[in-house]
């Protein structure tokens, strides 16, 4: 098994066990729609009463980061560098990869990701208005 594949397996195993102790590493994927992740955001939460203290992001113009073993290798190295005991990772895509207030105006909608307009990020379903 390649080192990158071992990294993915290590992350998935930690995530499957759930939160057991801190520090916790969180992994979230974002994309222009619900099929392709073009951004991965990983944060470190040092203890139960803290916000994230470290964060790193990975981006891809093409492909899906959830299927990229090299990216998983880099994520695993980041998590191990911060000596995480637990990992929380969502299966799906949590929304648009662009950041409100940075990539488009605060309170607005991303003009590059029409799929997410009016959509609940957790269920993926359109919100009833």
PDB file of C-alpha atoms in Angstrom:
ATOM      1  CA  UNK A   1       0.000   0.000   0.000  1.00  0.00           C
ATOM      2  CA  UNK A   2       1.320   3.463  -0.950  1.00  0.00           C
ATOM      3  CA  UNK A   3       2.036   5.947   1.860  1.00  0.00           C
ATOM      4  CA  UNK A   4      -0.745   8.244   0.588  1.00  0.00           C
ATOM      5  CA  UNK A   5      -3.230   5.371   0.735  1.00  0.00           C
ATOM      6  CA  UNK A   6      -2.115   4.599   4.291  1.00  0.00           C
ATOM      7  CA  UNK A   7      -2.728   8.262   5.144  1.00  0.00           C
ATOM      8  CA  UNK A   8      -6.304   8.054   3.860  1.00  0.00           C
ATOM      9  CA  UNK A   9      -6.879   4.840   5.811  1.00  0.00           C
ATOM     10  CA  UNK A  10      -5.439   6.433   8.988  1.00  0.00           C
ATOM     11  CA  UNK A  11      -7.757   9.458   8.633  1.00  0.00           C
ATOM     12  CA  UNK A  12     -10.832   7.331   7.897  1.00  0.00           C
ATOM     13  CA  UNK A  13     -10.096   5.059  10.863  1.00  0.00           C
ATOM     14  CA  UNK A  14      -9.724   8.041  13.230  1.00  0.00           C
ATOM     15  CA  UNK A  15     -12.927   9.610  11.884  1.00  0.00           C
ATOM     16  CA  UNK A  16     -14.872   6.369  12.274  1.00  0.00           C
ATOM     17  CA  UNK A  17     -14.006   6.218  15.995  1.00  0.00           C
ATOM     18  CA  UNK A  18     -15.506   9.678  16.623  1.00  0.00           C
ATOM     19  CA  UNK A  19     -14.315  12.249  19.118  1.00  0.00           C
ATOM     20  CA  UNK A  20     -12.475  10.460  21.896  1.00  0.00           C
ATOM     21  CA  UNK A  21     -10.145  13.175  23.155  1.00  0.00           C
ATOM     22  CA  UNK A  22      -8.503  16.430  22.135  1.00  0.00           C
ATOM     23  CA  UNK A  23      -6.912  17.832  20.110  1.00  0.00           C
ATOM     24  CA  UNK A  24      -9.466  17.205  17.366  1.00  0.00           C
ATOM     25  CA  UNK A  25      -8.863  17.689  13.662  1.00  0.00           C
ATOM     26  CA  UNK A  26     -11.870  18.659  11.541  1.00  0.00           C
ATOM     27  CA  UNK A  27     -11.992  18.074   7.787  1.00  0.00           C
ATOM     28  CA  UNK A  28     -14.590  19.721   5.533  1.00  0.00           C
ATOM     29  CA  UNK A  29     -14.918  19.701   1.758  1.00  0.00           C
ATOM     30  CA  UNK A  30     -16.392  22.460  -0.404  1.00  0.00           C
ATOM     31  CA  UNK A  31     -17.183  22.635  -4.094  1.00  0.00           C
ATOM     32  CA  UNK A  32     -19.124  24.432  -6.819  1.00  0.00           C
ATOM     33  CA  UNK A  33     -21.835  21.757  -6.539  1.00  0.00           C
ATOM     34  CA  UNK A  34     -22.526  18.540  -4.611  1.00  0.00           C
ATOM     35  CA  UNK A  35     -20.426  16.317  -6.884  1.00  0.00           C
ATOM     36  CA  UNK A  36     -16.894  17.781  -6.855  1.00  0.00           C
ATOM     37  CA  UNK A  37     -14.801  19.047  -3.944  1.00  0.00           C
ATOM     38  CA  UNK A  38     -12.385  21.771  -5.025  1.00  0.00           C
ATOM     39  CA  UNK A  39     -11.472  22.912  -1.498  1.00  0.00           C
ATOM     40  CA  UNK A  40     -10.580  21.052   1.686  1.00  0.00           C
ATOM     41  CA  UNK A  41     -10.395  22.937   4.981  1.00  0.00           C
ATOM     42  CA  UNK A  42      -8.731  21.316   7.985  1.00  0.00           C
ATOM     43  CA  UNK A  43      -8.813  22.854  11.455  1.00  0.00           C
ATOM     44  CA  UNK A  44      -7.273  21.913  14.793  1.00  0.00           C
ATOM     45  CA  UNK A  45      -9.356  22.284  17.956  1.00  0.00           C
ATOM     46  CA  UNK A  46      -6.973  21.911  20.914  1.00  0.00           C
ATOM     47  CA  UNK A  47      -9.526  21.346  23.683  1.00  0.00           C
ATOM     48  CA  UNK A  48     -13.234  21.131  24.379  1.00  0.00           C
ATOM     49  CA  UNK A  49     -13.626  24.824  25.231  1.00  0.00           C
ATOM     50  CA  UNK A  50     -11.539  26.298  22.404  1.00  0.00           C
ATOM     51  CA  UNK A  51     -12.144  27.480  18.898  1.00  0.00           C
ATOM     52  CA  UNK A  52      -9.875  26.278  16.116  1.00  0.00           C
ATOM     53  CA  UNK A  53      -6.315  27.475  16.593  1.00  0.00           C
ATOM     54  CA  UNK A  54      -4.786  26.284  13.333  1.00  0.00           C
ATOM     55  CA  UNK A  55      -6.345  25.977   9.879  1.00  0.00           C
ATOM     56  CA  UNK A  56      -5.063  24.950   6.495  1.00  0.00           C
ATOM     57  CA  UNK A  57      -6.809  24.831   3.139  1.00  0.00           C
ATOM     58  CA  UNK A  58      -6.142  22.862  -0.049  1.00  0.00           C
ATOM     59  CA  UNK A  59      -7.515  23.800  -3.473  1.00  0.00           C
ATOM     60  CA  UNK A  60      -7.890  22.115  -6.863  1.00  0.00           C
ATOM     61  CA  UNK A  61      -8.905  23.565 -10.216  1.00  0.00           C
ATOM     62  CA  UNK A  62      -9.836  20.151 -11.596  1.00  0.00           C
ATOM     63  CA  UNK A  63     -10.726  16.797 -10.104  1.00  0.00           C
ATOM     64  CA  UNK A  64     -12.156  16.011  -6.681  1.00  0.00           C
ATOM     65  CA  UNK A  65      -9.982  16.475  -3.588  1.00  0.00           C
ATOM     66  CA  UNK A  66     -11.878  13.670  -1.817  1.00  0.00           C
ATOM     67  CA  UNK A  67     -10.336  11.241  -4.321  1.00  0.00           C
ATOM     68  CA  UNK A  68      -6.790  12.650  -4.246  1.00  0.00           C
ATOM     69  CA  UNK A  69      -4.432  10.426  -2.224  1.00  0.00           C
ATOM     70  CA  UNK A  70      -1.671  13.060  -2.328  1.00  0.00           C
ATOM     71  CA  UNK A  71      -3.947  15.612  -0.651  1.00  0.00           C
ATOM     72  CA  UNK A  72      -4.932  13.036   1.981  1.00  0.00           C
ATOM     73  CA  UNK A  73      -1.220  12.466   2.620  1.00  0.00           C
ATOM     74  CA  UNK A  74      -0.725  16.195   3.205  1.00  0.00           C
ATOM     75  CA  UNK A  75      -3.819  16.398   5.428  1.00  0.00           C
ATOM     76  CA  UNK A  76      -2.605  13.429   7.498  1.00  0.00           C
ATOM     77  CA  UNK A  77       0.823  15.068   7.904  1.00  0.00           C
ATOM     78  CA  UNK A  78      -0.852  18.298   9.082  1.00  0.00           C
ATOM     79  CA  UNK A  79      -3.006  16.381  11.592  1.00  0.00           C
ATOM     80  CA  UNK A  80      -0.048  14.363  12.868  1.00  0.00           C
ATOM     81  CA  UNK A  81       2.074  17.511  13.173  1.00  0.00           C
ATOM     82  CA  UNK A  82      -0.570  18.816  15.602  1.00  0.00           C
ATOM     83  CA  UNK A  83      -0.805  15.441  17.388  1.00  0.00           C
ATOM     84  CA  UNK A  84      -4.567  15.080  16.974  1.00  0.00           C
ATOM     85  CA  UNK A  85      -6.255  12.293  18.907  1.00  0.00           C
ATOM     86  CA  UNK A  86      -9.576  12.439  17.052  1.00  0.00           C
ATOM     87  CA  UNK A  87     -10.772  13.379  13.566  1.00  0.00           C
ATOM     88  CA  UNK A  88     -14.180  14.637  12.482  1.00  0.00           C
ATOM     89  CA  UNK A  89     -14.809  14.470   8.736  1.00  0.00           C
ATOM     90  CA  UNK A  90     -18.024  14.953   6.769  1.00  0.00           C
ATOM     91  CA  UNK A  91     -18.819  12.655   3.856  1.00  0.00           C
ATOM     92  CA  UNK A  92     -20.411  15.235   1.586  1.00  0.00           C
ATOM     93  CA  UNK A  93     -19.662  18.725   0.382  1.00  0.00           C
ATOM     94  CA  UNK A  94     -20.602  21.542   2.768  1.00  0.00           C
ATOM     95  CA  UNK A  95     -21.101  24.354   0.297  1.00  0.00           C
ATOM     96  CA  UNK A  96     -19.397  26.797  -1.979  1.00  0.00           C
ATOM     97  CA  UNK A  97     -15.566  26.913  -1.870  1.00  0.00           C
ATOM     98  CA  UNK A  98     -15.534  30.717  -2.079  1.00  0.00           C
ATOM     99  CA  UNK A  99     -15.475  32.806   1.098  1.00  0.00           C
ATOM    100  CA  UNK A 100     -18.107  35.389   1.895  1.00  0.00           C
ATOM    101  CA  UNK A 101     -16.560  38.808   2.405  1.00  0.00           C
ATOM    102  CA  UNK A 102     -13.394  37.750   0.582  1.00  0.00           C
ATOM    103  CA  UNK A 103     -14.500  36.307  -2.766  1.00  0.00           C
ATOM    104  CA  UNK A 104     -17.920  37.998  -2.885  1.00  0.00           C
ATOM    105  CA  UNK A 105     -19.698  40.679  -0.784  1.00  0.00           C
ATOM    106  CA  UNK A 106     -20.765  39.941   2.792  1.00  0.00           C
ATOM    107  CA  UNK A 107     -24.444  38.895   2.913  1.00  0.00           C
ATOM    108  CA  UNK A 108     -24.508  38.124  -0.809  1.00  0.00           C
ATOM    109  CA  UNK A 109     -24.444  34.907  -2.791  1.00  0.00           C
ATOM    110  CA  UNK A 110     -21.488  33.558  -4.699  1.00  0.00           C
ATOM    111  CA  UNK A 111     -21.863  34.429  -8.385  1.00  0.00           C
ATOM    112  CA  UNK A 112     -19.607  31.498  -9.360  1.00  0.00           C
ATOM    113  CA  UNK A 113     -21.586  28.770  -7.563  1.00  0.00           C
ATOM    114  CA  UNK A 114     -25.275  29.057  -8.509  1.00  0.00           C
ATOM    115  CA  UNK A 115     -25.898  25.476  -7.299  1.00  0.00           C
ATOM    116  CA  UNK A 116     -25.646  26.592  -3.639  1.00  0.00           C
ATOM    117  CA  UNK A 117     -28.031  29.575  -3.892  1.00  0.00           C
ATOM    118  CA  UNK A 118     -30.957  28.855  -1.553  1.00  0.00           C
ATOM    119  CA  UNK A 119     -29.654  25.395  -0.676  1.00  0.00           C
ATOM    120  CA  UNK A 120     -29.162  23.942   2.812  1.00  0.00           C
ATOM    121  CA  UNK A 121     -25.488  23.016   3.156  1.00  0.00           C
ATOM    122  CA  UNK A 122     -26.194  19.990   5.393  1.00  0.00           C
ATOM    123  CA  UNK A 123     -28.999  18.328   3.467  1.00  0.00           C
ATOM    124  CA  UNK A 124     -28.234  19.681  -0.009  1.00  0.00           C
ATOM    125  CA  UNK A 125     -31.936  20.411  -0.481  1.00  0.00           C
ATOM    126  CA  UNK A 126     -33.394  23.718  -1.599  1.00  0.00           C
ATOM    127  CA  UNK A 127     -34.814  25.743   1.279  1.00  0.00           C
ATOM    128  CA  UNK A 128     -38.543  26.441   1.269  1.00  0.00           C
ATOM    129  CA  UNK A 129     -39.296  30.161   1.391  1.00  0.00           C
TER     130      UNK A 129
END
